[in-house]
């Protein structure tokens, strides 16, 4: 959580710096853009071009993961070890995530669908007794594990653009709904033992993209689940730099690099609850974006 707080603070500081009047060069205003009267701290609201737009992006994230997946059998008491197994005791301490997103919209309105794919596997020898999904595993047992923490999301964004001293800023409040697909399987000499379920969660957040110089932008996002019981809490914060590699007519190809942090925390209300917590990050992020 300390890493999450630091990342959020860094994004807020970046936003504050933008609002206090940097004066570097950026793309000039498009011909015919209508500007509203000067607003807060000198930023001017810009009219969005009225046209359909389509964007596809793909990226990969890599970095550390920590946490646990307490998994009882039907909520029965003593059918799961408390806050175990931990990922590291299963031989899982690094992760790769694949992110795919397709969005389209008209004017300021944008809808998107995204998949965040997290498949983990590891192999280790248990140092102490483990109870997973009602089955005991004595200390010294060799186990292989496969864990899925992926989530799939659809959402809506409303884009608002501002300009100041030849700089552009886009901000997009976001509402979304995500389906978290959890599954875990442990395999030992005694056979396989698995558990899976799918849980939904509403999310709200904010994205921004700032264009301080020609062909380069800085983008950030912070999106979190609403605090309801018996649903997963999925938190995401990130910051990336984008370079416009190609800009021809309506086709744009951008490359980006950055850092992000994700946290999943789910606990249900059973007598012996399912309790999964995964801290993912900080993750290095690289990807590409195609706009039409």
C-alpha positions as CSV (number, residue, x, y, z in Angstrom):
1,X,0.0,0.0,0.0
2,X,3.0,2.3,0.6
3,X,4.0,1.9,-3.0
4,X,0.4,2.6,-4.1
5,X,0.4,5.8,-2.1
6,X,3.7,7.0,-3.5
7,X,2.6,6.3,-7.1
8,X,-0.7,8.3,-6.5
9,X,1.4,11.2,-5.0
10,X,3.7,11.2,-8.0
11,X,0.8,11.5,-10.4
12,X,-0.8,14.3,-8.3
13,X,2.5,16.2,-8.3
14,X,2.7,15.8,-12.1
15,X,-0.8,17.3,-12.4
16,X,0.1,20.2,-10.2
17,X,3.2,21.0,-12.2
18,X,1.1,21.1,-15.4
19,X,-1.3,23.5,-13.8
20,X,1.3,26.0,-12.6
21,X,2.5,27.1,-16.0
22,X,5.3,25.2,-17.8
23,X,6.2,27.0,-21.1
24,X,7.8,24.4,-23.4
25,X,6.8,23.9,-27.0
26,X,3.9,21.7,-28.1
27,X,1.8,21.1,-31.1
28,X,0.0,24.3,-32.2
29,X,-3.7,24.5,-31.9
30,X,-5.6,22.9,-34.8
31,X,-7.1,25.4,-37.3
32,X,-10.6,26.3,-36.5
33,X,-10.6,25.3,-32.9
34,X,-13.0,27.3,-30.8
35,X,-11.8,28.3,-27.4
36,X,-13.8,29.2,-24.4
37,X,-12.8,32.1,-22.2
38,X,-9.7,31.7,-20.1
39,X,-10.3,29.4,-17.2
40,X,-8.6,28.3,-14.0
41,X,-4.9,29.0,-13.8
42,X,-4.9,30.1,-17.5
43,X,-6.2,26.8,-19.0
44,X,-8.6,27.2,-21.9
45,X,-11.3,24.6,-22.7
46,X,-10.9,23.4,-26.3
47,X,-13.8,22.0,-28.5
48,X,-13.3,18.4,-29.5
49,X,-13.3,17.5,-33.2
50,X,-16.6,15.9,-34.1
51,X,-15.6,12.6,-35.6
52,X,-15.5,8.8,-34.9
53,X,-12.2,7.5,-33.5
54,X,-10.9,4.0,-32.9
55,X,-7.9,3.0,-30.8
56,X,-6.2,-0.4,-30.1
57,X,-3.3,-0.8,-27.7
58,X,-1.3,-3.8,-26.5
59,X,1.3,-3.8,-23.7
60,X,3.2,-6.0,-21.4
61,X,4.0,-5.5,-17.7
62,X,6.7,-7.3,-15.7
63,X,7.7,-7.0,-12.0
64,X,7.3,-8.4,-8.5
65,X,4.2,-9.9,-7.0
66,X,3.4,-10.6,-3.3
67,X,0.3,-11.7,-1.3
68,X,-1.7,-14.8,-0.6
69,X,-4.8,-16.8,-1.5
70,X,-6.7,-18.2,1.4
71,X,-9.0,-20.8,-0.1
72,X,-11.5,-22.8,2.1
73,X,-13.8,-25.6,1.2
74,X,-17.4,-24.3,1.2
75,X,-16.6,-21.8,4.0
76,X,-16.1,-24.7,6.5
77,X,-14.0,-23.7,9.6
78,X,-10.3,-24.9,9.6
79,X,-10.5,-25.8,5.9
80,X,-7.9,-23.3,4.9
81,X,-4.6,-22.0,6.4
82,X,-4.9,-18.4,7.5
83,X,-3.6,-16.0,4.7
84,X,-1.9,-18.9,3.0
85,X,-0.5,-20.1,0.7
86,X,1.6,-17.0,0.1
87,X,2.7,-16.6,-3.5
88,X,6.4,-16.7,-2.6
89,X,6.1,-20.1,-0.7
90,X,4.7,-21.5,-4.0
91,X,7.7,-20.3,-5.9
92,X,5.9,-17.2,-7.4
93,X,7.6,-13.8,-6.8
94,X,7.7,-12.3,-10.3
95,X,4.9,-11.9,-12.8
96,X,4.1,-10.9,-16.4
97,X,0.8,-9.3,-17.4
98,X,-0.5,-8.8,-20.9
99,X,-2.9,-5.8,-21.5
100,X,-5.1,-5.6,-24.5
101,X,-7.6,-2.7,-25.1
102,X,-10.0,-1.6,-27.9
103,X,-11.8,1.6,-27.7
104,X,-14.0,3.7,-29.9
105,X,-16.1,6.8,-29.7
106,X,-17.6,10.0,-31.1
107,X,-16.8,13.5,-30.1
108,X,-16.0,13.5,-26.4
109,X,-17.6,10.2,-25.7
110,X,-15.5,7.0,-25.6
111,X,-16.3,3.3,-24.7
112,X,-13.7,0.6,-24.3
113,X,-13.1,-3.0,-23.6
114,X,-9.9,-4.3,-22.0
115,X,-8.4,-7.6,-20.9
116,X,-5.6,-7.7,-18.2
117,X,-4.2,-11.3,-18.4
118,X,-2.3,-12.6,-15.4
119,X,-1.3,-16.2,-15.4
120,X,1.2,-17.4,-12.8
121,X,2.9,-20.7,-12.1
122,X,5.5,-22.0,-9.7
123,X,7.0,-25.0,-8.0
124,X,8.4,-25.4,-4.5
125,X,8.7,-27.5,-1.4
126,X,6.5,-26.5,1.5
127,X,8.4,-25.4,4.7
128,X,5.3,-25.9,6.9
129,X,1.9,-27.6,6.7
130,X,-0.6,-26.0,4.4
131,X,-4.4,-26.5,4.2
132,X,-5.8,-25.5,0.8
133,X,-9.4,-26.0,-0.2
134,X,-9.9,-28.5,2.6
135,X,-6.9,-30.6,1.7
136,X,-3.8,-30.8,4.0
137,X,-0.3,-30.7,2.6
138,X,2.4,-31.7,5.1
139,X,5.7,-29.8,5.4
140,X,8.1,-31.1,2.9
141,X,5.5,-31.7,0.2
142,X,6.6,-30.8,-3.3
143,X,3.8,-28.7,-5.0
144,X,3.2,-27.2,-8.4
145,X,0.8,-24.3,-8.7
146,X,-1.1,-22.5,-11.4
147,X,-2.9,-19.3,-10.6
148,X,-5.0,-17.0,-12.7
149,X,-5.7,-13.4,-11.5
150,X,-7.0,-11.9,-14.8
151,X,-9.8,-9.3,-15.1
152,X,-11.9,-8.1,-18.0
153,X,-13.4,-4.6,-18.2
154,X,-15.8,-2.5,-20.1
155,X,-16.0,1.2,-19.5
156,X,-17.1,4.7,-20.5
157,X,-15.0,7.9,-20.6
158,X,-15.8,11.5,-21.2
159,X,-12.8,13.3,-22.7
160,X,-12.3,17.0,-21.9
161,X,-9.4,18.9,-23.5
162,X,-7.7,22.1,-22.3
163,X,-4.9,24.3,-23.8
164,X,-2.4,26.7,-22.3
165,X,0.5,28.5,-24.0
166,X,0.7,26.0,-26.8
167,X,0.3,23.0,-24.5
168,X,-2.6,20.5,-24.6
169,X,-4.1,18.5,-21.8
170,X,-6.8,15.8,-22.0
171,X,-8.6,14.5,-18.9
172,X,-11.1,11.7,-18.9
173,X,-13.3,10.7,-16.0
174,X,-14.0,7.0,-16.2
175,X,-16.7,4.6,-15.0
176,X,-16.3,0.8,-15.7
177,X,-17.3,-2.6,-14.7
178,X,-14.8,-5.4,-14.3
179,X,-15.1,-9.2,-14.1
180,X,-12.3,-10.8,-12.1
181,X,-11.6,-14.4,-13.0
182,X,-9.8,-16.2,-10.2
183,X,-8.6,-19.8,-10.4
184,X,-5.9,-21.7,-8.5
185,X,-4.7,-25.3,-8.7
186,X,-2.2,-27.1,-6.5
187,X,-0.7,-30.4,-7.7
188,X,1.4,-32.8,-5.7
189,X,1.9,-36.6,-5.5
190,X,-1.5,-36.8,-3.9
191,X,-3.2,-35.4,-7.0
192,X,-4.7,-32.1,-8.0
193,X,-6.8,-29.7,-6.0
194,X,-8.4,-26.6,-7.6
195,X,-10.8,-23.7,-6.9
196,X,-12.2,-21.1,-9.2
197,X,-14.8,-18.3,-9.3
198,X,-15.7,-15.1,-11.1
199,X,-16.6,-11.9,-9.3
200,X,-17.8,-8.5,-10.7
201,X,-16.8,-5.1,-9.4
202,X,-17.8,-1.5,-10.5
203,X,-14.8,0.9,-10.9
204,X,-14.3,4.7,-11.2
205,X,-11.3,6.7,-12.0
206,X,-9.5,9.4,-14.0
207,X,-7.1,9.3,-16.9
208,X,-5.0,12.2,-18.3
209,X,-2.7,12.9,-21.2
210,X,-0.5,15.9,-21.3
211,X,1.4,17.1,-24.5
212,X,4.4,19.2,-23.4
213,X,6.4,18.9,-26.6
214,X,5.9,17.9,-30.2
215,X,5.3,14.1,-30.7
216,X,5.6,13.3,-27.0
217,X,3.0,13.1,-24.2
218,X,2.8,11.9,-20.6
219,X,-0.3,9.9,-19.7
220,X,-1.5,8.7,-16.3
221,X,-4.4,6.9,-14.8
222,X,-5.9,6.0,-11.4
223,X,-8.9,3.7,-11.2
224,X,-10.4,1.9,-8.2
225,X,-13.3,-0.3,-7.3
226,X,-16.2,1.1,-5.3
227,X,-16.2,-0.1,-1.6
228,X,-18.9,-2.7,-1.5
229,X,-18.9,-6.0,0.5
230,X,-18.3,-9.4,-1.1
231,X,-16.8,-8.0,-4.3
232,X,-13.1,-7.7,-5.3
233,X,-11.3,-4.4,-4.8
234,X,-9.1,-3.8,-7.9
235,X,-6.8,-0.7,-7.8
236,X,-4.7,0.5,-10.7
237,X,-2.4,3.5,-10.9
238,X,0.1,4.1,-13.7
239,X,2.3,6.7,-15.5
240,X,3.8,6.4,-19.0
241,X,5.6,8.4,-21.6
242,X,4.3,8.2,-25.2
243,X,6.2,8.9,-28.4
244,X,4.3,9.5,-31.7
245,X,6.2,7.3,-34.1
246,X,3.9,7.9,-37.1
247,X,1.2,10.4,-37.9
248,X,-0.3,10.2,-41.3
249,X,-3.8,11.4,-42.1
250,X,-6.0,9.7,-39.4
251,X,-3.5,6.9,-38.7
252,X,-1.2,7.3,-35.7
253,X,1.2,4.8,-34.2
254,X,2.6,5.5,-30.7
255,X,5.1,3.7,-28.5
256,X,5.0,4.0,-24.7
257,X,7.0,3.0,-21.6
258,X,6.1,3.5,-18.0
259,X,5.4,2.1,-14.6
260,X,2.2,0.8,-13.0
261,X,0.9,-0.7,-9.8
262,X,-2.1,-3.0,-9.3
263,X,-3.7,-4.4,-6.2
264,X,-6.4,-7.0,-5.9
265,X,-8.1,-7.6,-2.5
266,X,-11.1,-9.9,-2.2
267,X,-12.7,-11.3,1.0
268,X,-16.2,-12.8,1.1
269,X,-18.5,-13.3,4.1
270,X,-18.3,-17.0,4.7
271,X,-17.5,-18.4,8.1
272,X,-14.1,-19.3,6.7
273,X,-13.7,-16.7,4.0
274,X,-12.1,-16.8,0.7
275,X,-9.4,-14.1,1.0
276,X,-7.1,-13.3,-1.9
277,X,-4.7,-10.4,-1.9
278,X,-2.2,-9.7,-4.6
279,X,0.2,-6.7,-4.7
280,X,1.5,-6.4,-8.3
281,X,4.3,-3.9,-8.8
282,X,5.9,-1.7,-9.4
283,X,5.7,-3.1,-12.9
284,X,7.7,-2.0,-15.8
285,X,5.4,-1.3,-18.8
286,X,6.1,-1.3,-22.5
287,X,3.6,-1.2,-25.4
288,X,2.2,0.2,-28.6
289,X,-1.0,2.1,-29.5
290,X,-2.7,2.4,-32.9
291,X,-5.2,5.2,-33.6
292,X,-7.6,5.6,-36.5
